[in-house]
Amino acid sequence: MAVLPILVAPNPVLKKKAEPVEKVDAEIVQLMNDMLDTMYDAPGIGLAAPQVGVSKRILVMDVSRDDEEAKPLRMANPEVIWESEELMTYEEGCLSFPEQYAEVDRPAQVKVRFLDENNETREIEADGLLATCVQHEIDHLDGVVFVDHISTVKRGMIMRKLKKLQKLKAAAE
Ligand code: GNR
Ligand code: NI
């Protein structure tokens, strides 16, 4: 069990395109498990490796509700191989933008191909919250964050609020 520190924006690692994983070996699985510990601790429903300072194409998710059994997903090199024309609007948050939320439009359904924790290629079809979340996480692997999908004015407001909050937090330490 390892809870890793989560990077808060603005941070250059969050803006970088992450490197593909060559093979999902024991070291990568360990990182995926540490990322799940970090995500559950936060708590969040997804986490991408750049958010813990690792510029590799790895993400973890679990969108199960508190009253359901846990459904952790571990993905390396995920790719959207199909997306619906239909869009869905969701009020998104991000662990790298604490306490900030904004509505983002994304395809309502996607098919994603990835390497699982056994280094096997798998595909999933996602809709609802899972579709939103997996697109949010894959964005992180491309150096894209949810505020990149909203207006410049709204993004400016969020970045200002975030700076204020970080200042307050620093002063309280
Ligand atoms: O925990 C998270 N919740 C969330 C809510 C709506 C849309 C996307 C997300 S992902 C976020 C965790 C996170 O920052 N992942 O990168
Ligand atoms: Ni995020």
Coordinates of C-alpha atoms and ligand atoms in Angstrom, one line a residue:
M1 CA 0.0 0.0 0.0
A2 CA 1.5 3.3 -1.1
V3 CA -0.3 6.6 -1.3
L4 CA 1.7 8.9 -3.7
P5 CA 1.6 12.7 -3.7
I6 CA -0.7 14.1 -6.4
L7 CA 0.6 17.0 -8.5
V8 CA -1.5 20.2 -8.6
A9 CA -1.8 22.4 -11.7
P10 CA 0.0 24.3 -13.0
N11 CA 2.8 21.7 -13.3
P12 CA 4.9 21.0 -16.4
V13 CA 4.5 17.2 -16.0
L14 CA 0.7 17.6 -16.4
K15 CA 1.3 19.4 -19.8
K16 CA 3.6 16.7 -21.3
K17 CA 2.7 13.9 -23.6
A18 CA 3.4 10.6 -21.7
E19 CA 5.6 7.8 -23.1
P20 CA 4.1 4.4 -24.1
V21 CA 4.8 1.4 -21.9
E22 CA 6.9 -1.3 -23.6
K23 CA 5.5 -4.2 -21.5
V24 CA 3.3 -4.4 -18.4
D25 CA 5.8 -6.0 -16.1
A26 CA 5.9 -6.4 -12.3
E27 CA 7.2 -2.8 -11.8
I28 CA 4.4 -1.3 -13.9
V29 CA 1.8 -3.4 -12.0
Q30 CA 3.2 -2.1 -8.8
L31 CA 2.8 1.4 -10.0
M32 CA -0.8 0.7 -11.1
N33 CA -1.5 -0.7 -7.6
D34 CA 0.1 2.3 -5.9
M35 CA -2.0 4.6 -8.2
L36 CA -5.2 2.7 -7.1
D37 CA -4.2 3.2 -3.4
T38 CA -3.7 6.9 -4.1
M39 CA -7.0 7.2 -6.0
Y40 CA -9.1 5.5 -3.3
D41 CA -7.4 7.5 -0.6
A42 CA -8.1 10.9 -2.4
P43 CA -10.9 9.8 -3.1
G44 CA -11.3 9.8 -6.9
I45 CA -12.7 7.6 -9.6
G46 CA -9.7 7.8 -11.9
L47 CA -6.0 8.6 -11.9
A48 CA -3.4 9.0 -14.6
A49 CA 0.3 8.4 -14.1
P50 CA 1.4 12.0 -14.9
Q51 CA -0.7 13.1 -11.9
V52 CA 1.8 11.3 -9.7
G53 CA 4.7 12.7 -11.6
V54 CA 5.3 9.6 -13.9
S55 CA 5.2 10.5 -17.6
K56 CA 4.0 7.0 -18.8
R57 CA 0.8 6.0 -20.6
I58 CA -0.8 4.3 -17.5
L59 CA -4.2 5.0 -15.9
V60 CA -6.4 3.4 -13.2
M61 CA -10.2 3.8 -12.7
D62 CA -13.0 2.6 -10.5
V63 CA -16.4 4.1 -11.1
S64 CA -18.4 1.6 -8.9
R65 CA -20.6 3.2 -6.3
D66 CA -19.8 2.9 -2.6
D67 CA -22.5 0.3 -2.1
E68 CA -21.2 -1.9 -4.9
E69 CA -18.1 -4.1 -4.9
A70 CA -14.9 -2.4 -6.1
K71 CA -14.2 -2.7 -9.8
P72 CA -10.6 -1.5 -10.3
L73 CA -9.4 -1.1 -13.9
R74 CA -5.7 -1.0 -14.8
M75 CA -4.7 0.2 -18.3
A76 CA -1.5 0.8 -20.1
N77 CA -1.3 2.4 -23.6
P78 CA -5.1 3.0 -23.8
E79 CA -6.5 4.2 -27.2
V80 CA -10.0 5.3 -28.1
I81 CA -10.7 3.1 -31.2
W82 CA -14.3 4.3 -31.7
E83 CA -16.4 7.2 -30.3
S84 CA -20.1 8.0 -30.7
E85 CA -21.3 11.1 -32.5
E86 CA -23.7 11.7 -29.6
L87 CA -22.2 13.8 -26.9
M88 CA -22.8 13.9 -23.1
T89 CA -22.2 16.8 -20.7
Y90 CA -20.8 16.0 -17.4
E91 CA -19.7 18.2 -14.5
E92 CA -16.0 17.2 -14.2
G93 CA -13.5 17.6 -11.4
C94 CA -9.9 16.6 -11.3
L95 CA -7.6 15.7 -8.4
S96 CA -5.0 18.0 -9.9
F97 CA -7.5 20.9 -9.7
P98 CA -8.8 20.5 -6.1
E99 CA -12.3 21.9 -5.5
Q100 CA -12.7 23.1 -9.1
Y101 CA -15.6 21.9 -11.4
A102 CA -16.8 22.6 -14.9
E103 CA -19.2 21.1 -17.4
V104 CA -17.4 19.3 -20.3
D105 CA -18.9 17.8 -23.5
R106 CA -17.5 14.6 -24.7
P107 CA -18.6 11.6 -26.8
A108 CA -21.2 9.7 -24.8
Q109 CA -19.8 6.2 -25.7
V110 CA -16.3 5.1 -26.6
K111 CA -14.5 1.8 -27.3
V112 CA -11.0 1.7 -25.7
R113 CA -8.2 -0.8 -26.5
F114 CA -5.5 -1.2 -23.8
L115 CA -3.0 -3.5 -22.2
D116 CA -4.2 -4.9 -18.9
E117 CA -2.2 -5.9 -15.8
N118 CA -1.4 -9.3 -17.4
N119 CA 0.1 -7.5 -20.5
E120 CA -2.9 -8.8 -22.5
T121 CA -4.7 -6.6 -25.1
R122 CA -8.3 -5.9 -24.1
E123 CA -11.2 -3.8 -25.3
I124 CA -14.0 -2.2 -23.4
E125 CA -17.1 -0.3 -24.5
A126 CA -17.8 2.5 -22.1
D127 CA -20.8 4.7 -21.6
G128 CA -22.1 7.0 -18.8
L129 CA -19.5 8.0 -16.1
L130 CA -17.0 5.4 -17.3
A131 CA -16.9 6.9 -20.8
T132 CA -16.4 10.4 -19.4
C133 CA -13.7 9.2 -16.9
V134 CA -11.7 7.2 -19.4
Q135 CA -11.6 10.1 -21.8
H136 CA -10.6 12.5 -19.0
E137 CA -7.7 10.0 -18.0
I138 CA -6.5 9.5 -21.6
D139 CA -6.4 13.3 -22.0
H140 CA -4.0 13.4 -19.1
L141 CA -1.7 11.1 -21.0
D142 CA -1.6 13.6 -23.8
G143 CA -1.0 16.6 -21.5
V144 CA -4.6 17.7 -21.8
V145 CA -6.6 18.6 -18.7
F146 CA -10.4 19.2 -18.4
V147 CA -10.1 23.0 -18.3
D148 CA -8.6 22.8 -21.8
H149 CA -12.1 21.9 -23.0
I150 CA -13.8 25.0 -21.5
S151 CA -13.8 28.7 -22.4
T152 CA -10.8 30.8 -21.8
V153 CA -12.8 33.0 -19.4
K154 CA -13.9 30.0 -17.3
R155 CA -10.4 28.5 -17.4
G156 CA -8.9 31.8 -16.2
M157 CA -11.4 31.9 -13.3
I158 CA -10.5 28.4 -12.3
M159 CA -6.7 29.0 -12.5
R160 CA -7.1 32.1 -10.3
K161 CA -9.2 30.3 -7.7
L162 CA -6.7 27.5 -7.7
K163 CA -3.8 29.8 -7.1
K164 CA -5.7 31.5 -4.2
L165 CA -6.5 28.2 -2.7
Q166 CA -2.8 27.0 -2.9
K167 CA -1.7 30.2 -1.2
L168 CA -4.2 29.7 1.6
K169 CA -3.1 26.1 2.0
A170 CA 0.6 27.1 2.0
A171 CA -0.1 29.7 4.7
A172 CA -1.9 27.2 6.9
E173 CA 1.1 24.8 6.9
Ligands
GNR1 O1 -12.2 11.8 -9.3 C1 -12.5 12.3 -10.4 N1 -13.8 12.5 -10.7 C2 -14.2 12.9 -11.9 C3 -15.5 13.4 -12.1 C4 -16.0 13.7 -13.3 C5 -15.2 13.6 -14.4 C6 -13.9 13.1 -14.3 C7 -13.4 12.7 -13.1 S1 -11.8 12.1 -12.9 C8 -11.4 12.6 -11.3 C9 -10.1 12.1 -10.9 C10 -9.0 12.7 -11.8 O2 -8.5 13.8 -11.7 N2 -8.5 11.9 -12.7 O3 -7.6 12.3 -13.6
NI2 NI -7.9 14.5 -13.7

